[in-house]
Amino acid sequence: MVELKSVGVVGGGQMGSGIAQLAAMYGLDVHLIDTDPVALSSATKSISASIQRFVSKGQISQAAATDALGRLHCTSNLEELCSSDFIIEAIVESEDVKKKLFINLDKIAKSTAILASNTSSISITRLASATSRPQQVIGMHFMNPPPIMKLVEIVRGADTSDNTFYATKALAERFGKIVICSQDYSGFIVNRILMPMINEAFHALYTGVATKEDIDTGMKLGTNHPMGPLELADFIGLDVCLSIMRVLHAGLGDSKYSPCPLLVQYVDAGRLGKKRGIGVYDYRKLKNHFNEARKSKGALPF
């Protein structure tokens, strides 16, 4: 098995920047790619701030933080991945868009490079079919946020080789992650179970079973979940939740996976969750309340 020294990450959003941060913190040279300069700038700031939080908590030294940031290279040029040993795609959850990217990566990447997808639901076999190296394509699904969450879900496509699997597993473990393995079925393990729960919470809200607050409180206190399903959906992104439900519905062919009309309506309205300031909850109001409390009391209200 070839030693991995450099990692490429495509996608400067929350997942991509988090994965890039992990790779840099664990001693790998990293190229983070995004065609949007604003997204790249935001990713750079986010990674720097996140690494500094590790320093402030005493989890890493300032010297280690400086070294990690020195290993991070942000660019909009996909061609810079030509020397990467391992490339992780973390872009929008769309099979067509991902396939186009994999076609390009297959042309750019060196012949020995492994191409991984951070997809949370899309068939690895189908993504691999867009390349000339299906044996070197694999699913490597990080949980959000990648620097904090301990789990990585690895998914083998129909042709994924043992060498690719073991190299991917070793990389995840190098990052300090616990690995679980899924067959290449829609939604894999985590989202096959999680997304129908979130969808059912939307149905409960849609049909007037309870308020959003009571639904979330019920699941937090009744099942010991750290976040309620509706709050979690806002954190994940309602558009992402809807995309995964549609993949589950199409791939498994069961009406129980049909997205709740309220979830569809919220996405159509642009209510995508925390990243847009509004989803099931209105975070603009919460932010204003938080700021007013600080102004009036000079400290946090809790």
Coordinates of C-alpha atoms in Angstrom, one line a residue:
M1 CA 0.0 0.0 0.0
V2 CA 1.4 3.4 -1.1
E3 CA 2.0 5.9 1.7
L4 CA -0.3 8.9 1.4
K5 CA 1.5 12.3 1.6
S6 CA -0.9 14.7 -0.1
V7 CA -4.6 15.0 -0.2
G8 CA -6.9 17.1 -2.4
V9 CA -10.3 18.2 -1.3
V10 CA -12.9 19.5 -3.8
G11 CA -15.5 21.8 -2.3
G12 CA -14.9 24.7 0.2
G13 CA -18.1 24.4 2.1
Q14 CA -18.5 23.2 5.7
M15 CA -17.7 19.6 4.9
G16 CA -14.9 20.2 2.5
S17 CA -13.2 22.8 4.7
G18 CA -13.5 20.5 7.7
I19 CA -12.0 17.5 5.9
A20 CA -9.1 19.8 4.6
Q21 CA -8.5 21.0 8.1
L22 CA -8.3 17.4 9.4
A23 CA -5.8 16.4 6.7
A24 CA -3.6 19.4 7.4
M25 CA -3.7 18.9 11.2
Y26 CA -2.6 15.3 10.7
G27 CA 0.5 16.1 8.7
L28 CA -0.6 15.9 5.1
D29 CA -0.1 18.5 2.4
V30 CA -3.6 19.7 1.3
H31 CA -5.0 21.4 -1.7
L32 CA -8.5 22.7 -1.1
I33 CA -10.3 23.5 -4.4
D34 CA -13.4 25.6 -5.0
T35 CA -14.3 27.6 -8.1
D36 CA -15.9 30.3 -5.9
P37 CA -13.3 32.7 -4.5
V38 CA -15.7 33.8 -1.8
A39 CA -16.2 30.2 -0.7
L40 CA -12.4 29.7 -0.6
S41 CA -11.9 32.9 1.5
S42 CA -14.6 31.8 3.9
A43 CA -13.1 28.3 4.1
T44 CA -9.6 29.7 4.9
K45 CA -11.0 31.9 7.7
S46 CA -13.2 29.0 9.0
I47 CA -10.3 26.6 9.1
S48 CA -8.0 29.1 10.8
A49 CA -10.6 29.9 13.5
S50 CA -11.3 26.2 14.1
I51 CA -7.6 25.3 14.5
Q52 CA -7.2 28.2 16.9
R53 CA -10.1 26.8 19.0
F54 CA -8.1 23.6 19.3
V55 CA -5.1 25.7 20.5
S56 CA -7.2 27.6 23.0
K57 CA -8.5 24.3 24.5
G58 CA -4.9 23.0 24.8
Q59 CA -5.5 20.2 22.3
I60 CA -2.7 21.2 20.0
S61 CA 0.2 23.7 20.3
Q62 CA 0.4 27.0 18.5
A63 CA 3.4 25.6 16.6
A64 CA 1.4 22.7 15.4
A65 CA -1.4 25.0 14.4
T66 CA 1.0 27.2 12.4
D67 CA 2.4 24.1 10.7
A68 CA -1.0 22.8 9.8
L69 CA -2.0 26.1 8.2
G70 CA 1.3 26.1 6.3
R71 CA 0.3 22.8 4.7
L72 CA -3.0 24.1 3.5
H73 CA -3.1 25.5 -0.1
C74 CA -6.4 27.0 -1.3
T75 CA -7.0 27.4 -5.0
S76 CA -9.7 27.4 -7.7
N77 CA -7.5 25.5 -10.1
L78 CA -8.5 21.8 -10.3
E79 CA -5.3 21.0 -12.2
E80 CA -3.4 21.4 -9.0
L81 CA -4.6 18.0 -7.9
C82 CA -2.4 16.3 -10.4
S83 CA 0.1 15.2 -7.8
S84 CA -2.4 14.4 -5.0
D85 CA -2.3 10.8 -3.6
F86 CA -5.9 10.9 -2.4
I87 CA -8.7 13.2 -3.6
I88 CA -12.0 13.7 -1.6
E89 CA -15.0 15.2 -3.3
A90 CA -17.3 17.2 -1.0
I91 CA -19.5 19.2 -3.4
V92 CA -23.2 19.5 -3.8
E93 CA -25.3 16.3 -3.2
S94 CA -26.2 15.8 -6.9
E95 CA -25.3 12.7 -8.8
D96 CA -25.0 14.5 -12.2
V97 CA -22.7 17.2 -10.8
K98 CA -20.5 14.7 -9.0
K99 CA -20.2 12.5 -12.1
K100 CA -19.0 15.5 -14.1
L101 CA -16.4 16.2 -11.4
F102 CA -15.2 12.6 -11.3
I103 CA -14.8 12.6 -15.1
N104 CA -12.5 15.6 -14.8
L105 CA -10.7 14.2 -11.8
D106 CA -10.1 11.0 -13.6
K107 CA -8.3 12.9 -16.4
I108 CA -6.3 15.1 -14.0
A109 CA -5.3 12.8 -11.2
K110 CA -2.2 10.6 -11.4
S111 CA -2.9 6.9 -12.2
T112 CA -2.3 5.7 -8.6
A113 CA -4.6 8.3 -7.0
I114 CA -7.7 7.2 -5.1
L115 CA -10.9 9.2 -5.8
A116 CA -13.2 9.3 -2.8
S117 CA -16.7 10.9 -2.4
N118 CA -18.1 12.4 0.8
T119 CA -21.6 11.7 -0.5
S120 CA -24.1 10.9 2.1
S121 CA -26.4 8.9 -0.1
I122 CA -25.4 8.5 -3.7
S123 CA -24.3 5.2 -5.3
I124 CA -20.5 4.9 -5.3
T125 CA -20.8 2.3 -8.1
R126 CA -22.5 4.8 -10.4
L127 CA -20.0 7.6 -9.5
A128 CA -17.1 5.1 -10.2
S129 CA -18.6 4.2 -13.6
A130 CA -17.9 7.7 -14.8
T131 CA -14.1 7.0 -14.5
S132 CA -11.6 4.7 -16.0
R133 CA -10.5 3.5 -12.5
P134 CA -13.6 2.2 -10.7
Q135 CA -11.3 0.0 -8.6
Q136 CA -9.9 3.2 -7.1
V137 CA -13.2 4.9 -6.3
I138 CA -14.7 4.7 -2.8
G139 CA -17.2 6.4 -0.5
M140 CA -15.6 8.2 2.5
H141 CA -18.5 9.9 4.3
F142 CA -17.5 12.2 7.2
M143 CA -20.0 13.4 9.7
N144 CA -20.6 17.1 10.3
P145 CA -18.4 18.8 11.5
P146 CA -15.5 16.6 10.4
P147 CA -12.9 17.9 12.9
I148 CA -15.1 17.0 15.8
M149 CA -17.3 14.0 14.9
K150 CA -15.6 10.7 15.4
L151 CA -17.3 8.6 12.7
V152 CA -16.3 7.9 9.1
E153 CA -18.6 5.7 7.0
I154 CA -16.7 3.9 4.2
V155 CA -18.7 2.6 1.2
R156 CA -17.3 0.2 -1.3
G157 CA -18.6 0.3 -4.9
A158 CA -19.0 -2.8 -6.9
D159 CA -15.4 -2.7 -8.2
T160 CA -13.6 -1.0 -5.3
S161 CA -10.4 -2.9 -4.7
D162 CA -9.1 -4.2 -1.3
N163 CA -6.1 -1.9 -1.6
T164 CA -8.4 1.2 -2.0
F165 CA -10.5 0.1 0.9
Y166 CA -7.5 -0.5 3.2
A167 CA -5.8 2.8 2.2
T168 CA -9.1 4.7 2.9
K169 CA -9.6 3.0 6.2
A170 CA -6.0 3.7 7.3
L171 CA -6.4 7.4 6.3
A172 CA -9.6 7.7 8.4
E173 CA -7.9 6.0 11.4
R174 CA -4.9 8.4 10.9
F175 CA -7.4 11.2 11.4
G176 CA -8.5 9.6 14.7
K177 CA -11.8 8.4 13.4
I178 CA -13.8 5.2 14.1
V179 CA -14.7 3.5 10.8
I180 CA -18.0 1.7 9.9
C181 CA -18.5 0.0 6.6
S182 CA -21.6 0.0 4.4
Q183 CA -22.7 -1.8 1.3
D184 CA -23.5 0.5 -1.6
Y185 CA -27.2 1.0 -0.9
S186 CA -29.1 4.3 -1.0
G187 CA -28.4 6.3 2.1
F188 CA -25.8 3.8 3.4
I189 CA -26.1 3.2 7.2
V190 CA -26.4 6.6 8.9
N191 CA -28.7 8.4 6.6
R192 CA -30.8 5.3 5.8
I193 CA -31.9 5.5 9.5
L194 CA -31.5 9.3 10.3
M195 CA -33.3 10.9 7.3
P196 CA -36.6 9.0 7.6
M197 CA -36.6 10.1 11.3
I198 CA -36.1 13.7 10.3
N199 CA -38.7 13.3 7.6
E200 CA -41.2 11.9 10.1
A201 CA -40.5 14.8 12.4
F202 CA -41.5 17.1 9.5
H203 CA -44.7 15.0 9.0
A204 CA -45.5 15.4 12.7
L205 CA -45.1 19.2 12.4
Y206 CA -47.0 19.3 9.0
T207 CA -50.0 17.4 10.4
G208 CA -50.1 19.4 13.7
V209 CA -49.1 16.6 16.0
A210 CA -47.1 19.1 18.0
T211 CA -45.1 22.3 17.8
K212 CA -41.5 22.2 16.5
E213 CA -40.2 23.0 20.0
D214 CA -42.1 20.1 21.6
I215 CA -41.1 17.7 18.8
D216 CA -37.4 18.5 19.4
T217 CA -37.7 18.6 23.1
G218 CA -39.4 15.2 23.1
M219 CA -36.6 13.6 21.1
K220 CA -33.9 15.3 23.1
L221 CA -35.2 14.4 26.5
G222 CA -37.1 11.3 25.6
T223 CA -34.4 9.5 23.6
N224 CA -31.3 11.3 24.9
H225 CA -30.4 12.9 21.5
P226 CA -28.2 15.9 21.7
M227 CA -30.3 17.7 19.1
G228 CA -33.9 17.4 18.1
P229 CA -34.6 16.2 14.5
L230 CA -35.9 19.5 13.3
E231 CA -33.0 21.4 14.8
L232 CA -30.6 18.8 13.3
A233 CA -32.2 19.2 9.9
D234 CA -31.6 23.0 10.1
F235 CA -27.9 22.3 11.0
I236 CA -27.5 19.8 8.1
G237 CA -29.3 21.9 5.6
L238 CA -32.9 21.3 4.6
D239 CA -31.8 21.1 0.9
V240 CA -29.4 18.3 1.8
C241 CA -32.1 16.5 3.8
L242 CA -34.5 16.7 0.8
S243 CA -31.8 15.5 -1.7
I244 CA -31.1 12.5 0.5
M245 CA -34.8 11.7 0.9
R246 CA -35.2 11.8 -2.8
V247 CA -32.2 9.5 -3.3
L248 CA -33.7 7.1 -0.8
H249 CA -37.2 7.2 -2.4
A250 CA -35.8 6.7 -5.9
G251 CA -33.3 4.0 -4.9
L252 CA -35.4 1.9 -2.6
G253 CA -38.7 2.5 -4.3
D254 CA -40.8 2.6 -1.1
S255 CA -43.4 5.3 -0.4
K256 CA -42.3 5.6 3.2
Y257 CA -39.2 7.5 1.9
S258 CA -41.3 10.1 0.1
P259 CA -40.3 13.6 1.3
C260 CA -42.7 15.4 3.5
P261 CA -44.5 18.2 1.6
L262 CA -43.5 20.6 4.3
L263 CA -39.8 19.8 3.8
V264 CA -40.2 20.4 0.1
Q265 CA -42.1 23.7 0.7
Y266 CA -39.4 25.0 3.0
V267 CA -36.7 24.2 0.5
D268 CA -38.7 25.8 -2.4
A269 CA -39.0 28.9 -0.2
G270 CA -35.3 29.1 0.3
R271 CA -35.6 28.2 4.0
L272 CA -32.5 25.9 4.0
G273 CA -31.5 26.1 7.7
K274 CA -28.8 27.8 9.7
K275 CA -26.7 28.5 6.6
R276 CA -29.5 30.8 5.3
G277 CA -30.5 32.2 8.7
I278 CA -33.9 30.5 8.5
G279 CA -35.2 27.0 8.2
V280 CA -37.6 25.3 10.7
Y281 CA -36.3 27.9 13.1
D282 CA -35.6 31.6 12.5
Y283 CA -31.9 32.1 13.5
R284 CA -32.0 35.8 12.6
K285 CA -34.4 36.4 15.5
L286 CA -32.3 34.2 17.8
K287 CA -29.1 36.1 16.8
N288 CA -30.8 39.5 17.4
H289 CA -32.1 38.3 20.8
F290 CA -28.6 37.1 21.6
N291 CA -27.0 40.4 20.6
E292 CA -29.6 42.5 22.5
A293 CA -29.0 40.4 25.6
R294 CA -25.3 41.1 25.4
K295 CA -25.8 44.8 25.0
S296 CA -28.3 45.1 27.9
K297 CA -26.5 42.9 30.4
G298 CA -22.9 43.1 29.2
A299 CA -22.8 39.3 29.4
L300 CA -24.4 36.2 28.0
P301 CA -28.0 35.6 29.3
F302 CA -27.2 32.0 30.4

